[in-house]
Amino acid sequence: MSARPLTEAMISTPAPEAPPRTEDPATTRPAGVVETSGAGPVPEAERHGHPRQLLWTWAAPQVGWATAYIGVLAVAAFGLGFTEAVVALVLGAALGAVAHGFLSVDGPRFGVPQMVLGRLSFGHKGNALPSTVNALVAGIGWFAMNTLGGAFALNSLTGLPPLACLLILVALEVVVGYVGHDLVHRFERYALPVLAVIFLLAGVWIFKGAHLGHAGSGGGFGAFLLAFSASFGFTAGWNPCASDYARYLPRTTSARATGWYSGLGLFLSVSVIGAASGTVLAPEGASPTDAFTGQLPGWLAHLTLLAIILGGMAASTLNVYSASVSLASLTARALPRGLDRATLTALTGAVGTIAAWASLDDAGHAFESFLLVIAYWTAPWLGVVLVEQWRRRRTPDTLVARRLSDPRHTNAAGLIALLAGVAVSVPLFSHQEMYVGPLPAHWPGLGDLTCPVGFAVSALLHALLARTPKES
């Protein structure tokens, strides 16, 4: 079934005869019923849930191997001491979580996914670019990386070939994403307590054997920025999906509660445990998951492998679902007829599987490179979107709804600012294996300033160029 057209009446006017429902989402629709709302606005009669559900929905995918591995990288790869690494990781995660809270509040207001809201910042046609990029990043990049972590854990636990483990997890993840929104929430709800208990136990054990006074190998400010960017990129990588999981909440839901639960859930992570783990030398040739669990006693190592599998699934179900919603947010002309959200979920899962398969031989290196590059587009996009949200803070919802539903609405300033932020920050400030910009090449101590520069350039340029649309 194709996504329903966005109309002002659907998005801005609550049905008076249908009061907001506040039941738990897990009880409002049978788990096997496939969601039909795609990228269209959720009618008031179908709104349900409480903002606290956003706490576990965003916390569950953050409690897992991928988050821990960022901490390992900060110490073992970037050369930071334990204390420096913790500061960089917490700062990056905090900024990404704050932005996430601000973006999530528009979910209940308008009942549409984040990429549909992007029409306000980039116009209907211009929004096709960030929507497509987000689908590729979430449905291929993040889906592949998170599933790989679970596949290696399943391989270590069962001895099955890595490819077989990968395919098993992909099948389970795609089924959850295919069914849709309510099953995704339910899965995250029950996954979180299991993940939290196991990783807390693992954390206690790892801290007992960690060298918390580890001073690092002298990475300096440049290494600090790399760790910050990796943490920010991992956290803010969810920002383009922020309202996807808040759009079913009743329109009257508290904006403050929506923002707090979303941001807090995303901020909760185990990067600090990863940083502690990174102070212990890993066995040569160990897979990323074996290097992490090798510091634990057998019984806890097995439990942690199970948690890594579950955590990878918790993240990948969000990845593949949001990727399909991003693609569904494209105009009907941009997609072949018959491609609804559920079908798009299966297709993006298939493409993501190919990407994960290609990375099996060098997953740790692939994940490191992906983490450092992912924020290169997220930061400029975030700069534009947050400025646009601030600009319309006093605009009546009815006018905002009109712009969302009007295919003639344009915002060239947003697209110009986004492209300019990428064009300025990446060539000049990137500090990667494949390319080092002229500024860090001349002054290595600068590290990688791509994210803050990209955000600042795009935000400032959009604020200067954007004009208030004329309403017809």
Coordinates of N, CA and C in Angstrom, one line a residue, residues 161-366:
P161 N 29.6 -20.6 10.6 CA 30.3 -19.7 9.7 C 29.8 -18.2 9.8
P162 N 30.7 -17.2 9.8 CA 30.2 -15.8 9.9 C 29.1 -15.5 8.9
L163 N 29.2 -15.9 7.7 CA 28.1 -15.6 6.7 C 26.8 -16.2 7.1
A164 N 26.8 -17.4 7.6 CA 25.5 -18.0 8.1 C 24.9 -17.2 9.3
C165 N 25.8 -16.8 10.2 CA 25.4 -16.0 11.3 C 24.8 -14.6 10.8
L166 N 25.4 -14.0 9.9 CA 25.0 -12.8 9.3 C 23.6 -12.9 8.7
L167 N 23.3 -14.0 8.0 CA 22.0 -14.2 7.3 C 20.9 -14.5 8.3
I168 N 21.3 -15.2 9.4 CA 20.3 -15.5 10.4 C 19.8 -14.2 11.1
L169 N 20.7 -13.3 11.4 CA 20.4 -12.1 12.1 C 19.6 -11.1 11.2
V170 N 20.0 -11.1 9.9 CA 19.4 -10.2 8.9 C 17.9 -10.6 8.8
A171 N 17.6 -11.9 8.7 CA 16.3 -12.4 8.6 C 15.4 -11.9 9.7
L172 N 15.9 -12.0 11.0 CA 15.1 -11.7 12.2 C 14.9 -10.1 12.2
E173 N 16.0 -9.4 11.9 CA 15.9 -7.9 11.9 C 14.9 -7.4 10.9
V174 N 14.9 -7.9 9.7 CA 14.1 -7.4 8.6 C 12.6 -7.8 8.9
V175 N 12.4 -8.9 9.6 CA 11.0 -9.3 9.9 C 10.4 -8.2 10.9
V176 N 11.2 -7.8 11.9 CA 10.7 -6.8 12.9 C 10.5 -5.5 12.1
G177 N 11.4 -5.0 11.3 CA 11.2 -3.8 10.6 C 10.1 -3.8 9.6
Y178 N 9.9 -5.0 9.0 CA 8.8 -5.2 8.0 C 7.5 -5.0 8.7
V179 N 7.3 -5.6 9.8 CA 6.0 -5.5 10.5 C 5.7 -4.0 10.9
G180 N 6.8 -3.3 11.4 CA 6.7 -1.9 11.6 C 6.8 -1.4 13.0
H181 N 6.3 -0.2 13.1 CA 6.5 0.7 14.3 C 6.2 0.1 15.6
D182 N 5.0 -0.5 15.8 CA 4.7 -1.0 17.2 C 5.6 -2.2 17.6
L183 N 5.9 -3.1 16.6 CA 6.7 -4.2 16.9 C 8.2 -3.8 17.2
V184 N 8.6 -2.7 16.5 CA 9.9 -2.2 16.8 C 10.0 -1.7 18.2
H185 N 9.0 -0.9 18.7 CA 8.9 -0.4 20.0 C 8.9 -1.6 21.0
R186 N 8.1 -2.6 20.7 CA 8.0 -3.7 21.6 C 9.3 -4.4 21.8
F187 N 10.0 -4.7 20.7 CA 11.3 -5.4 20.7 C 12.3 -4.6 21.5
E188 N 12.4 -3.3 21.3 CA 13.3 -2.4 22.1 C 13.0 -2.5 23.6
R189 N 11.7 -2.5 23.9 CA 11.3 -2.4 25.3 C 11.8 -3.6 26.1
Y190 N 11.7 -4.8 25.5 CA 12.1 -6.0 26.2 C 13.6 -6.3 26.0
A191 N 14.2 -5.7 25.0 CA 15.6 -5.9 24.9 C 16.4 -5.1 25.9
L192 N 16.0 -3.9 26.2 CA 16.8 -3.0 27.1 C 17.1 -3.6 28.4
P193 N 16.2 -4.1 29.2 CA 16.6 -4.6 30.6 C 17.6 -5.8 30.5
V194 N 17.5 -6.6 29.5 CA 18.4 -7.7 29.3 C 19.8 -7.2 29.0
L195 N 19.9 -6.2 28.1 CA 21.1 -5.6 27.7 C 21.8 -4.9 28.8
A196 N 21.0 -4.1 29.6 CA 21.5 -3.3 30.6 C 22.1 -4.2 31.7
V197 N 21.4 -5.2 32.1 CA 21.9 -6.1 33.2 C 23.3 -6.8 32.8
I198 N 23.3 -7.3 31.6 CA 24.5 -8.1 31.2 C 25.7 -7.1 31.0
F199 N 25.4 -6.0 30.4 CA 26.6 -5.1 30.1 C 27.0 -4.4 31.4
L200 N 26.2 -4.2 32.4 CA 26.6 -3.7 33.7 C 27.5 -4.7 34.4
L201 N 27.1 -6.0 34.3 CA 27.9 -7.0 34.9 C 29.3 -7.1 34.2
A202 N 29.3 -7.0 32.8 CA 30.5 -7.0 32.1 C 31.4 -5.8 32.4
G203 N 30.7 -4.7 32.6 CA 31.4 -3.5 32.9 C 32.1 -3.5 34.3
V204 N 31.5 -4.1 35.3 CA 32.1 -4.3 36.6 C 33.3 -5.1 36.5
W205 N 33.2 -6.2 35.7 CA 34.4 -7.1 35.6 C 35.5 -6.4 34.8
I206 N 35.2 -5.7 33.7 CA 36.2 -5.0 32.9 C 36.9 -4.0 33.7
F207 N 36.2 -3.2 34.5 CA 36.8 -2.1 35.3 C 37.7 -2.7 36.3
K208 N 37.4 -3.9 36.8 CA 38.3 -4.5 37.8 C 39.7 -4.8 37.2
G209 N 39.8 -5.2 35.9 CA 41.1 -5.5 35.3 C 41.6 -4.4 34.5
A210 N 40.9 -3.2 34.4 CA 41.4 -2.2 33.5 C 42.5 -1.3 34.1
H211 N 43.2 -0.6 33.3 CA 44.3 0.3 33.8 C 43.8 1.7 33.6
L212 N 43.0 2.1 34.6 CA 42.3 3.4 34.6 C 43.3 4.6 34.6
G213 N 44.5 4.3 35.0 CA 45.5 5.4 35.0 C 46.2 5.5 33.7
H214 N 45.8 4.7 32.7 CA 46.4 4.6 31.4 C 46.5 6.0 30.8
A215 N 47.7 6.5 30.4 CA 47.9 7.8 29.9 C 47.9 7.9 28.4
G216 N 47.7 6.8 27.8 CA 47.7 6.8 26.3 C 49.0 6.9 25.7
S217 N 49.0 7.0 24.4 CA 50.3 7.1 23.6 C 50.5 8.5 23.1
G218 N 49.9 9.5 23.7 CA 50.2 10.9 23.3 C 49.4 11.3 22.1
G219 N 48.2 11.0 22.0 CA 47.4 11.4 20.8 C 47.2 12.8 20.7
G220 N 47.1 13.5 21.8 CA 46.9 15.0 21.8 C 45.5 15.4 21.4
F221 N 45.4 16.7 21.0 CA 44.1 17.3 20.7 C 43.5 16.7 19.5
G222 N 44.4 16.3 18.5 CA 43.8 15.7 17.3 C 43.1 14.4 17.6
A223 N 43.7 13.6 18.5 CA 43.1 12.3 18.8 C 41.8 12.5 19.6
F224 N 41.8 13.6 20.5 CA 40.6 14.0 21.2 C 39.5 14.3 20.2
L225 N 39.7 15.0 19.2 CA 38.7 15.4 18.2 C 38.2 14.2 17.4
L226 N 39.1 13.2 17.2 CA 38.7 12.0 16.5 C 37.7 11.2 17.3
A227 N 38.0 11.1 18.6 CA 37.2 10.4 19.5 C 35.8 11.1 19.7
F228 N 35.9 12.4 19.8 CA 34.7 13.2 19.9 C 33.8 13.0 18.7
S229 N 34.4 13.1 17.5 CA 33.7 13.0 16.2 C 33.1 11.6 16.1
A230 N 33.8 10.6 16.5 CA 33.3 9.2 16.4 C 32.0 9.1 17.4
S231 N 32.1 9.6 18.6 CA 31.0 9.5 19.5 C 29.9 10.4 19.0
F232 N 30.1 11.6 18.6 CA 29.1 12.4 18.1 C 28.4 11.8 16.8
G233 N 29.3 11.3 15.9 CA 28.7 10.7 14.7 C 27.8 9.5 15.0
F234 N 28.2 8.7 16.0 CA 27.4 7.5 16.3 C 26.1 7.9 16.9
T235 N 26.1 8.9 17.8 CA 24.9 9.4 18.5 C 24.0 10.2 17.5
A236 N 24.6 11.2 16.9 CA 23.9 12.1 16.0 C 23.5 11.4 14.7
G237 N 24.1 10.2 14.5 CA 23.6 9.4 13.3 C 22.2 9.0 13.4
W238 N 21.6 9.0 14.6 CA 20.2 8.7 14.8 C 19.3 10.0 14.6
N239 N 19.9 11.2 14.6 CA 19.1 12.4 14.5 C 18.2 12.5 13.3
P240 N 18.7 12.0 12.1 CA 17.8 12.0 10.9 C 16.6 11.1 11.0
C241 N 16.5 10.3 12.1 CA 15.4 9.4 12.4 C 14.6 9.8 13.6
A242 N 14.9 11.0 14.1 CA 14.4 11.3 15.5 C 12.8 11.2 15.6
S243 N 12.1 11.8 14.7 CA 10.6 11.8 14.9 C 10.0 10.6 14.4
D244 N 10.7 9.7 13.7 CA 10.2 8.4 13.2 C 9.4 7.6 14.3
Y245 N 10.0 7.7 15.5 CA 9.4 6.8 16.6 C 8.6 7.6 17.6
A246 N 8.4 8.9 17.3 CA 7.6 9.7 18.2 C 6.3 10.2 17.5
R247 N 6.2 9.9 16.2 CA 5.1 10.4 15.4 C 3.7 9.7 15.7
Y248 N 3.7 8.6 16.4 CA 2.5 8.0 16.7 C 1.9 8.5 18.1
L249 N 2.7 9.2 18.8 CA 2.2 9.8 20.1 C 1.1 10.8 19.9
P250 N 0.2 10.9 20.8 CA -0.9 11.8 20.6 C -0.4 13.2 20.5
R251 N -1.1 14.0 19.7 CA -0.7 15.4 19.4 C -0.6 16.2 20.7
T252 N -1.3 15.9 21.7 CA -1.3 16.6 23.0 C -0.1 16.2 23.9
T253 N 0.7 15.3 23.4 CA 1.9 14.8 24.3 C 2.8 16.0 24.6
S254 N 3.3 16.0 25.8 CA 4.2 17.1 26.3 C 5.4 17.1 25.4
A255 N 5.7 18.3 24.9 CA 7.0 18.4 24.1 C 8.2 18.3 25.0
R256 N 8.1 18.7 26.2 CA 9.3 18.6 27.1 C 9.5 17.1 27.4
A257 N 8.5 16.4 27.7 CA 8.7 14.9 28.0 C 9.2 14.2 26.8
T258 N 8.7 14.5 25.6 CA 9.2 13.9 24.4 C 10.7 14.1 24.2
G259 N 11.1 15.4 24.4 CA 12.5 15.7 24.2 C 13.4 15.1 25.2
W260 N 13.0 15.1 26.5 CA 13.8 14.6 27.5 C 14.0 13.1 27.4
Y261 N 12.9 12.3 27.2 CA 13.0 10.9 27.1 C 13.8 10.5 25.9
S262 N 13.6 11.2 24.8 CA 14.4 10.8 23.6 C 15.9 11.1 23.8
G263 N 16.2 12.3 24.2 CA 17.6 12.6 24.4 C 18.3 11.8 25.5
L264 N 17.6 11.5 26.6 CA 18.2 10.7 27.7 C 18.4 9.3 27.2
G265 N 17.4 8.7 26.5 CA 17.6 7.4 26.0 C 18.8 7.3 25.1
L266 N 19.0 8.2 24.2 CA 20.1 8.2 23.3 C 21.5 8.4 24.0
F267 N 21.5 9.2 25.1 CA 22.7 9.5 25.8 C 23.2 8.3 26.5
L268 N 22.3 7.4 27.0 CA 22.8 6.2 27.7 C 23.6 5.3 26.8
S269 N 24.8 5.0 27.2 CA 25.6 4.2 26.4 C 26.7 3.5 27.3
V270 N 27.5 2.6 26.7 CA 28.5 1.9 27.4 C 29.9 2.2 26.8
S271 N 30.0 3.4 26.2 CA 31.3 3.8 25.6 C 32.4 3.8 26.7
V272 N 32.0 4.2 27.9 CA 33.0 4.3 29.0 C 33.5 2.9 29.3
I273 N 32.7 1.9 29.2 CA 33.1 0.5 29.4 C 34.1 0.1 28.3
G274 N 33.8 0.5 27.1 CA 34.7 0.3 26.0 C 36.0 0.9 26.2
A275 N 36.1 2.1 26.7 CA 37.3 2.8 26.9 C 38.1 2.1 28.0
A276 N 37.5 1.6 29.0 CA 38.2 0.8 30.0 C 38.7 -0.5 29.4
S277 N 37.9 -1.1 28.5 CA 38.4 -2.3 27.9 C 39.6 -2.0 27.0
G278 N 39.7 -0.9 26.4 CA 40.8 -0.5 25.5 C 42.1 -0.3 26.2
T279 N 42.1 -0.2 27.5 CA 43.3 -0.1 28.2 C 44.0 -1.4 28.4
V280 N 43.3 -2.5 28.1 CA 43.9 -3.9 28.2 C 44.3 -4.4 26.8
L281 N 45.5 -4.8 26.6 CA 45.9 -5.3 25.3 C 45.1 -6.5 24.9
A282 N 44.6 -6.4 23.7 CA 43.8 -7.5 23.1 C 44.7 -8.6 22.5
P283 N 44.3 -9.8 22.5 CA 45.1 -10.9 21.8 C 45.2 -10.6 20.3
E284 N 46.4 -10.8 19.7 CA 46.6 -10.6 18.3 C 45.7 -11.5 17.5
G285 N 45.1 -10.8 16.5 CA 44.2 -11.6 15.5 C 42.8 -11.8 16.0
A286 N 42.5 -11.3 17.3 CA 41.1 -11.5 17.8 C 40.1 -10.6 17.1
S287 N 38.9 -11.2 16.8 CA 37.9 -10.4 16.2 C 37.5 -9.3 17.2
P288 N 36.8 -8.2 16.7 CA 36.4 -7.1 17.7 C 35.6 -7.6 18.9
T289 N 34.7 -8.5 18.7 CA 33.9 -9.0 19.8 C 34.7 -9.9 20.7
D290 N 35.6 -10.7 20.1 CA 36.4 -11.6 21.0 C 37.4 -10.8 21.8
A291 N 37.9 -9.7 21.3 CA 38.8 -8.8 22.0 C 38.1 -8.2 23.2
F292 N 36.8 -7.9 23.1 CA 36.0 -7.3 24.2 C 35.7 -8.4 25.2
T293 N 35.2 -9.5 24.8 CA 34.7 -10.6 25.7 C 35.9 -11.4 26.3
G294 N 37.1 -11.3 25.7 CA 38.2 -12.1 26.1 C 38.7 -11.7 27.5
Q295 N 38.2 -10.6 28.0 CA 38.6 -10.1 29.4 C 37.7 -10.7 30.4
L296 N 36.7 -11.4 30.0 CA 35.6 -11.9 30.9 C 35.7 -13.4 31.2
P297 N 35.2 -13.8 32.4 CA 35.2 -15.2 32.6 C 34.2 -15.9 31.7
G298 N 34.3 -17.2 31.5 CA 33.6 -17.9 30.5 C 32.1 -17.7 30.5
W299 N 31.5 -17.8 31.7 CA 30.0 -17.7 31.8 C 29.6 -16.3 31.4
L300 N 30.3 -15.3 31.9 CA 29.9 -13.9 31.5 C 30.3 -13.5 30.1
A301 N 31.3 -14.1 29.6 CA 31.6 -13.9 28.1 C 30.5 -14.4 27.3
H302 N 30.0 -15.6 27.6 CA 28.9 -16.1 26.8 C 27.6 -15.2 26.9
L303 N 27.3 -14.8 28.1 CA 26.2 -13.9 28.3 C 26.4 -12.6 27.5
T304 N 27.6 -12.1 27.5 CA 27.9 -10.8 26.8 C 27.8 -11.0 25.3
L305 N 28.2 -12.2 24.8 CA 28.0 -12.4 23.4 C 26.5 -12.5 23.0
L306 N 25.7 -13.0 23.9 CA 24.3 -13.0 23.7 C 23.8 -11.5 23.6
A307 N 24.3 -10.7 24.6 CA 23.9 -9.3 24.6 C 24.3 -8.6 23.4
I308 N 25.5 -8.9 22.9 CA 26.0 -8.2 21.7 C 25.1 -8.6 20.5
I309 N 24.7 -9.8 20.4 CA 23.8 -10.2 19.4 C 22.5 -9.4 19.5
L310 N 21.9 -9.4 20.7 CA 20.6 -8.7 20.9 C 20.8 -7.2 20.7
G311 N 21.9 -6.6 21.1 CA 22.1 -5.2 20.9 C 22.3 -4.8 19.4
G312 N 23.0 -5.7 18.7 CA 23.1 -5.5 17.2 C 21.7 -5.5 16.5
M313 N 20.9 -6.4 17.0 CA 19.5 -6.5 16.4 C 18.7 -5.3 16.8
A314 N 18.9 -4.8 18.1 CA 18.1 -3.6 18.5 C 18.4 -2.4 17.7
A315 N 19.7 -2.3 17.3 CA 20.1 -1.1 16.5 C 19.6 -1.3 15.0
S316 N 19.8 -2.6 14.5 CA 19.6 -2.8 13.1 C 18.1 -2.7 12.7
T317 N 17.2 -3.1 13.6 CA 15.8 -3.0 13.4 C 15.4 -1.6 13.2
L318 N 16.0 -0.6 14.0 CA 15.7 0.8 13.8 C 16.3 1.2 12.5
N319 N 17.5 0.8 12.1 CA 18.2 1.2 10.9 C 17.4 0.9 9.7
V320 N 16.9 -0.4 9.6 CA 16.2 -0.8 8.4 C 14.8 -0.2 8.3
Y321 N 14.2 0.0 9.4 CA 12.9 0.6 9.5 C 13.0 2.1 9.0
S322 N 13.9 2.8 9.6 CA 14.0 4.2 9.3 C 14.5 4.4 7.8
A323 N 15.3 3.5 7.3 CA 15.7 3.6 5.9 C 14.5 3.5 5.0
S324 N 13.6 2.6 5.3 CA 12.5 2.4 4.5 C 11.5 3.6 4.5
V325 N 11.4 4.2 5.7 CA 10.6 5.4 5.9 C 11.2 6.6 5.2
S326 N 12.5 6.7 5.2 CA 13.2 7.8 4.4 C 12.9 7.7 3.0
L327 N 13.0 6.5 2.4 CA 12.7 6.3 1.0 C 11.2 6.5 0.7
A328 N 10.4 6.1 1.6 CA 8.9 6.4 1.4 C 8.6 7.8 1.5
S329 N 9.5 8.7 2.1 CA 9.2 10.1 2.1 C 9.4 10.8 0.8
L330 N 10.1 10.1 -0.1 CA 10.3 10.7 -1.5 C 8.9 10.9 -2.1
T331 N 8.8 11.7 -3.1 CA 7.6 12.0 -3.8 C 7.2 10.7 -4.6
A332 N 5.9 10.5 -4.8 CA 5.4 9.3 -5.5 C 6.1 9.2 -6.9
R333 N 6.5 10.3 -7.5 CA 7.1 10.2 -8.9 C 8.5 9.6 -8.8
A334 N 9.1 9.7 -7.6 CA 10.5 9.3 -7.5 C 10.6 7.8 -7.2
L335 N 9.5 7.1 -6.9 CA 9.5 5.7 -6.6 C 8.6 4.9 -7.6
P336 N 9.0 3.7 -7.9 CA 8.2 2.9 -8.8 C 6.9 2.6 -8.0
R337 N 5.8 2.4 -8.8 CA 4.5 2.1 -8.2 C 4.5 0.8 -7.5
G338 N 3.9 0.7 -6.3 CA 3.8 -0.5 -5.6 C 4.9 -0.7 -4.5
L339 N 5.8 0.3 -4.4 CA 6.8 0.2 -3.4 C 6.3 0.9 -2.1
D340 N 5.7 0.1 -1.2 CA 5.3 0.7 0.1 C 6.4 0.5 1.1
R341 N 6.2 1.0 2.3 CA 7.2 1.0 3.4 C 7.7 -0.4 3.7
A342 N 6.8 -1.4 3.8 CA 7.2 -2.7 4.1 C 8.1 -3.3 3.1
T343 N 7.7 -3.1 1.8 CA 8.5 -3.7 0.7 C 9.9 -3.0 0.7
L344 N 9.9 -1.7 0.9 CA 11.2 -1.0 1.0 C 12.1 -1.5 2.1
T345 N 11.4 -1.9 3.2 CA 12.2 -2.5 4.3 C 13.0 -3.7 3.9
A346 N 12.3 -4.6 3.2 CA 12.9 -5.8 2.7 C 14.0 -5.5 1.7
L347 N 13.8 -4.6 0.8 CA 14.8 -4.3 -0.2 C 16.0 -3.6 0.5
T348 N 15.9 -2.7 1.4 CA 17.0 -2.1 2.0 C 17.8 -3.1 2.9
G349 N 17.0 -4.0 3.5 CA 17.7 -5.1 4.2 C 18.6 -5.9 3.4
A350 N 18.1 -6.2 2.2 CA 18.9 -7.0 1.2 C 20.2 -6.3 0.8
V351 N 20.0 -5.0 0.5 CA 21.2 -4.3 0.1 C 22.2 -4.1 1.3
G352 N 21.7 -3.9 2.5 CA 22.5 -3.8 3.6 C 23.3 -5.1 3.9
T353 N 22.6 -6.2 3.6 CA 23.3 -7.5 3.8 C 24.5 -7.7 2.9
I354 N 24.3 -7.2 1.7 CA 25.5 -7.3 0.7 C 26.6 -6.5 1.2
A355 N 26.3 -5.3 1.8 CA 27.4 -4.4 2.3 C 28.1 -5.1 3.5
A356 N 27.3 -5.7 4.4 CA 27.8 -6.4 5.5 C 28.7 -7.6 5.1
W357 N 28.3 -8.3 4.1 CA 29.0 -9.4 3.6 C 30.4 -9.0 3.1
A358 N 30.4 -7.9 2.4 CA 31.6 -7.3 1.8 C 32.6 -6.9 2.9
S359 N 32.1 -6.6 4.1 CA 33.0 -6.1 5.2 C 33.4 -7.2 6.2
L360 N 33.0 -8.5 5.9 CA 33.2 -9.5 6.9 C 34.7 -9.7 7.2
D361 N 35.6 -9.6 6.2 CA 37.0 -9.9 6.4 C 37.7 -8.8 7.2
D362 N 37.2 -7.6 7.2 CA 37.9 -6.5 8.0 C 36.9 -5.6 8.6
A363 N 36.1 -6.2 9.5 CA 34.9 -5.5 10.1 C 35.4 -4.4 11.0
G364 N 36.4 -4.6 11.8 CA 36.9 -3.6 12.7 C 37.4 -2.3 12.0
H365 N 38.2 -2.5 10.9 CA 38.6 -1.3 10.1 C 37.5 -0.7 9.4
A366 N 36.6 -1.4 8.9 CA 35.4 -0.9 8.2 C 34.6 0.0 9.1

